[in-house]
């Protein structure tokens, strides 16, 4: 148990700048997404069980505290997706992408793309709490 | 020495790890489209308040594109869960080094993954289908309208 804590702590406190942050965020977001995916499969399974129990779950999803987790999920999925592209580029074309300057640039591009996708998603997530609607929503 | 290295690269147990490494890239590229579009569509384009029991059963899984979305959701389920489970396997191998503990945690992961795949597939396949269509015919009908 002590060795598990030690390796996790080493993974967090290692000072490897962009490469380390990219790796750590990829790992944490991946595990978070997997946990949500398990919950999401259970909630969709409830469609086959009954309307009432499924809608009780939806009520929980639409509550304000859960929206905080949804924001984390949205950021995590976008980051994991764009950082995954960076990993694919480095793995398949190392001679072009693996030098540290390109890697640092790519990490910054990943963060910019993540924020570009995350910001509209975050606005859409909190909008219903303030009775606001995106103009194209028809509910 | 060189000959030994060459023979080891064929039929070694690490072939599975190479396949697993490659699978993560391929499924990752698929999920870049499937998962990102799913999330952006549900949260920004449709809005989560549009998602109700009736909408999923009558529109998404039984509308003009019903079979297309069922196929999409099945692909998303399988790719996302297998990608996630394999990632979790790597994380477990990174941190849990005791032989018994490693085996126990990974076994639990595999059982949970199998249960979740069966639960997801069951609901996609058993929500009643109101019309005869295939994923392709649904797409052709929708494009022709």
Coordinates of C-alpha atoms in Angstrom, one line a residue:
Chain A
X1 CA 0.0 0.0 0.0
X2 CA 2.9 2.4 0.9
X3 CA 4.5 1.7 -2.5
X4 CA 1.2 2.6 -4.3
X5 CA 1.0 5.9 -2.5
X6 CA 4.7 6.5 -3.2
X7 CA 4.3 5.9 -6.9
X8 CA 1.2 8.1 -7.2
X9 CA 2.9 10.9 -5.2
X10 CA 5.9 10.6 -7.5
X11 CA 3.7 10.9 -10.5
X12 CA 2.2 14.1 -9.1
X13 CA 5.3 15.8 -7.8
X14 CA 7.7 15.0 -10.7
X15 CA 8.8 18.3 -12.2
X16 CA 8.6 17.7 -15.9
X17 CA 6.7 20.8 -17.0
X18 CA 4.5 20.5 -20.2
X19 CA 5.2 16.8 -20.8
X20 CA 4.4 15.9 -17.2
X21 CA 1.3 18.1 -17.0
X22 CA 0.1 16.5 -20.3
X23 CA 0.6 13.0 -19.0
X24 CA -1.0 13.7 -15.6
X25 CA -4.1 15.4 -17.1
X26 CA -4.5 12.6 -19.6
X27 CA -4.4 10.0 -16.9
X28 CA -6.7 11.8 -14.5
X29 CA -9.2 12.8 -17.2
X30 CA -9.2 9.2 -18.6
X31 CA -10.0 7.7 -15.2
X32 CA -12.7 10.3 -14.6
X33 CA -14.3 9.7 -18.0
X34 CA -14.3 5.9 -17.3
X35 CA -16.1 6.4 -14.0
X36 CA -18.8 8.6 -15.7
X37 CA -19.1 6.2 -18.5
X38 CA -19.9 3.4 -16.1
X39 CA -22.6 5.6 -14.5
X40 CA -23.9 6.6 -17.9
X41 CA -24.3 3.0 -19.1
X42 CA -26.3 2.3 -15.9
X43 CA -28.6 5.3 -16.4
X44 CA -29.3 4.4 -20.1
X45 CA -29.9 0.8 -19.0
X46 CA -32.7 2.2 -16.8
X47 CA -34.7 3.1 -20.0
X48 CA -35.4 -0.6 -20.3
X49 CA -36.5 -0.8 -16.7
X50 CA -39.0 2.1 -16.6
X51 CA -39.7 5.7 -17.4
X52 CA -40.1 6.8 -13.7
X53 CA -36.8 5.5 -12.5
X54 CA -35.0 6.8 -15.6
X55 CA -36.4 10.3 -15.1
X56 CA -35.5 10.2 -11.4
X57 CA -31.9 9.8 -12.6
X58 CA -32.3 12.7 -15.1
X59 CA -33.5 14.9 -12.2
X60 CA -30.3 14.1 -10.4
X61 CA -28.2 14.9 -13.5
X62 CA -29.9 18.3 -13.9
X63 CA -29.3 19.4 -10.3
X64 CA -26.8 22.2 -9.7
X65 CA -24.2 20.2 -7.8
X66 CA -24.0 17.6 -10.6
X67 CA -23.4 20.3 -13.2
X68 CA -20.0 20.9 -11.6
X69 CA -19.1 17.3 -12.3
X70 CA -20.5 17.7 -15.9
X71 CA -18.2 20.6 -16.4
X72 CA -15.3 18.4 -15.3
X73 CA -16.4 15.7 -17.7
X74 CA -16.7 18.1 -20.7
X75 CA -13.2 19.6 -20.0
X76 CA -11.8 16.1 -19.5
X77 CA -13.2 14.6 -22.7
X78 CA -12.1 17.5 -24.9
X79 CA -8.7 17.5 -23.3
X80 CA -8.3 13.7 -23.5
X81 CA -9.4 13.8 -27.2
X82 CA -7.0 16.6 -28.4
X83 CA -4.1 15.4 -26.3
X84 CA -4.7 11.9 -27.7
X85 CA -4.1 13.4 -31.2
X86 CA -0.8 14.8 -29.9
X87 CA 0.2 11.4 -28.6
X88 CA -0.7 9.7 -32.0
X89 CA 1.4 12.3 -33.9
X90 CA 4.4 11.8 -31.6
X91 CA 4.1 8.0 -31.7
X92 CA 3.7 7.6 -35.5
X93 CA 6.0 10.4 -36.7
X94 CA 8.6 10.8 -34.0
X95 CA 11.2 12.3 -36.3
X96 CA 8.8 15.2 -37.0
X97 CA 7.0 15.7 -33.6
X98 CA 9.1 14.4 -30.7
X99 CA 11.5 17.3 -30.3
X100 CA 10.7 19.3 -27.2
X101 CA 9.9 22.6 -28.9
X102 CA 7.3 21.0 -31.1
X103 CA 5.9 19.0 -28.1
X104 CA 5.6 22.2 -26.1
X105 CA 3.9 24.0 -29.0
X106 CA 1.5 21.1 -29.5
X107 CA 0.6 21.0 -25.7
X108 CA -0.3 24.7 -26.0
X109 CA -2.4 24.0 -29.1
X110 CA -4.1 21.2 -27.2
X111 CA -5.1 23.5 -24.3
X112 CA -6.4 26.2 -26.8
X113 CA -8.5 23.7 -28.7
X114 CA -9.8 22.2 -25.4
X115 CA -10.9 25.7 -24.2
X116 CA -12.5 26.5 -27.5
X117 CA -14.7 23.4 -27.2
X118 CA -15.2 23.7 -23.4
X119 CA -16.3 27.3 -23.2
X120 CA -19.5 27.0 -25.3
X121 CA -20.2 23.7 -23.6
X122 CA -19.8 25.2 -20.1
X123 CA -22.1 28.1 -21.0
X124 CA -24.7 25.6 -22.3
X125 CA -24.4 23.5 -19.1
X126 CA -25.0 26.4 -16.6
X127 CA -27.6 28.2 -18.8
X128 CA -30.7 26.2 -17.6
X129 CA -29.8 27.0 -14.0
X130 CA -30.4 30.7 -14.8
X131 CA -33.5 30.0 -17.0
X132 CA -31.4 30.9 -20.1
X133 CA -31.6 29.1 -23.4
X134 CA -29.3 28.9 -26.4
X135 CA -31.2 30.5 -29.3
X136 CA -31.2 27.2 -31.3
X137 CA -32.7 25.1 -28.5
X138 CA -36.4 24.2 -29.1
X139 CA -37.5 23.0 -25.7
Chain B
X1 CA 22.7 -11.9 -30.4
X2 CA 20.9 -10.1 -33.3
X3 CA 19.4 -13.4 -34.3
X4 CA 18.1 -13.9 -30.8
X5 CA 16.5 -10.5 -30.8
X6 CA 14.8 -11.2 -34.1
X7 CA 13.4 -14.5 -33.0
X8 CA 12.0 -13.0 -29.8
X9 CA 10.1 -10.3 -31.6
X10 CA 8.0 -13.1 -33.3
X11 CA 5.4 -14.9 -31.2
X12 CA 6.5 -13.3 -27.9
X13 CA 3.9 -12.6 -25.3
X14 CA 4.4 -8.9 -26.0
X15 CA 2.4 -9.2 -29.2
X16 CA -0.7 -8.6 -27.1
X17 CA 0.8 -5.4 -25.7
X18 CA 1.7 -4.2 -29.2
X19 CA -1.9 -4.9 -30.3
X20 CA -3.2 -3.1 -27.2
X21 CA -1.0 -0.1 -27.9
X22 CA -2.3 0.0 -31.5
X23 CA -5.9 -0.5 -30.5
X24 CA -5.6 2.6 -28.2
X25 CA -4.6 4.7 -31.2
X26 CA -7.2 3.3 -33.5
X27 CA -10.1 3.4 -31.0
X28 CA -8.9 6.9 -29.9
X29 CA -9.1 8.2 -33.4
X30 CA -12.7 6.7 -33.7
X31 CA -13.7 8.3 -30.3
X32 CA -12.3 11.6 -31.4
X33 CA -15.3 11.7 -33.7
X34 CA -17.8 9.5 -31.9
X35 CA -17.4 10.8 -28.3
X36 CA -16.6 14.4 -29.0
X37 CA -19.5 14.8 -31.4
X38 CA -21.8 13.0 -28.9
X39 CA -20.9 15.3 -26.1
X40 CA -21.0 18.5 -28.1
X41 CA -24.3 17.5 -29.7
X42 CA -26.0 16.6 -26.4
X43 CA -24.8 19.5 -24.4
X44 CA -24.5 22.4 -26.9
X45 CA -26.6 21.6 -30.0
X46 CA -29.6 19.8 -28.4
X47 CA -29.2 20.9 -24.8
X48 CA -29.5 18.4 -22.0
X49 CA -33.1 19.4 -21.1
X50 CA -34.2 18.1 -24.6
X51 CA -33.2 14.6 -23.5
X52 CA -36.2 12.8 -22.1
X53 CA -37.4 9.2 -22.0
X54 CA -39.8 9.9 -24.9
X55 CA -37.1 11.6 -27.0
X56 CA -34.7 8.7 -26.7
X57 CA -37.2 6.0 -27.3
X58 CA -39.3 7.7 -30.0
X59 CA -36.9 10.1 -31.7
X60 CA -33.3 9.0 -31.3
X61 CA -33.9 5.2 -31.5
X62 CA -37.1 5.2 -33.6
X63 CA -37.0 8.3 -35.7
X64 CA -36.1 8.4 -39.4
X65 CA -32.4 7.9 -38.3
X66 CA -33.3 5.4 -35.6
X67 CA -31.1 2.5 -36.7
X68 CA -28.3 4.9 -37.6
X69 CA -28.2 6.2 -34.0
X70 CA -28.5 2.7 -32.5
X71 CA -25.5 1.7 -34.5
X72 CA -23.7 4.9 -33.5
X73 CA -24.5 4.3 -29.8
X74 CA -23.3 0.7 -30.0
X75 CA -20.0 1.7 -31.6
X76 CA -19.6 4.4 -29.0
X77 CA -20.3 2.0 -26.2
X78 CA -17.9 -0.6 -27.4
X79 CA -15.0 1.7 -28.4
X80 CA -15.3 3.9 -25.2
X81 CA -15.6 1.0 -22.8
X82 CA -12.8 -1.1 -24.3
X83 CA -10.5 2.0 -24.6
X84 CA -11.3 2.9 -21.0
X85 CA -10.9 -0.6 -19.6
X86 CA -7.5 -1.0 -21.4
X87 CA -6.4 2.4 -20.0
X88 CA -7.4 1.3 -16.5
X89 CA -5.5 -1.9 -17.0
X90 CA -2.3 0.1 -17.7
X91 CA -2.9 2.3 -14.7
X92 CA -3.4 -0.7 -12.4
X93 CA -0.1 -2.2 -13.8
X94 CA 1.6 1.1 -13.0
X95 CA 0.6 1.3 -9.4
X96 CA -0.4 -2.2 -8.1
X97 CA 2.7 -4.4 -8.1
X98 CA 1.7 -7.2 -5.7
X99 CA 0.9 -10.3 -7.7
X100 CA -2.3 -11.1 -5.8
X101 CA -3.6 -7.6 -5.6
X102 CA -2.9 -6.9 -9.2
X103 CA -4.7 -10.0 -10.3
X104 CA -7.7 -9.3 -8.0
X105 CA -8.2 -5.7 -9.1
X106 CA -7.8 -6.5 -12.8
X107 CA -10.2 -9.4 -12.6
X108 CA -12.8 -7.1 -11.0
X109 CA -12.2 -4.6 -13.8
X110 CA -12.8 -7.3 -16.5
X111 CA -16.0 -8.5 -14.8
X112 CA -17.3 -5.0 -14.5
X113 CA -16.5 -4.2 -18.1
X114 CA -18.3 -7.3 -19.3
X115 CA -21.4 -6.5 -17.2
X116 CA -21.4 -2.9 -18.5
X117 CA -21.1 -4.1 -22.2
X118 CA -24.0 -6.5 -21.7
X119 CA -26.1 -3.8 -20.0
X120 CA -25.5 -1.3 -22.7
X121 CA -26.1 -3.8 -25.6
X122 CA -29.2 -5.0 -24.0
X123 CA -30.9 -1.6 -23.9
X124 CA -29.8 -0.7 -27.4
X125 CA -31.2 -4.0 -28.8
X126 CA -34.4 -4.4 -26.7
X127 CA -36.0 -1.0 -26.9
X128 CA -38.9 -1.8 -29.3
X129 CA -38.3 -0.9 -32.9
X130 CA -41.4 0.7 -34.5
X131 CA -40.4 0.1 -38.1
X132 CA -38.3 -2.1 -40.3
X133 CA -35.1 -0.3 -41.1
X134 CA -31.4 -0.8 -41.1
X135 CA -28.7 1.8 -40.3
X136 CA -28.1 2.3 -44.0
X137 CA -31.7 2.5 -45.1
X138 CA -32.4 5.0 -42.3
X139 CA -29.5 7.1 -43.6
X140 CA -30.7 6.9 -47.2
X141 CA -34.3 7.8 -46.2
X142 CA -33.2 10.8 -44.1
X143 CA -30.9 12.0 -46.9
X144 CA -33.7 11.6 -49.5
X145 CA -36.2 13.7 -47.6

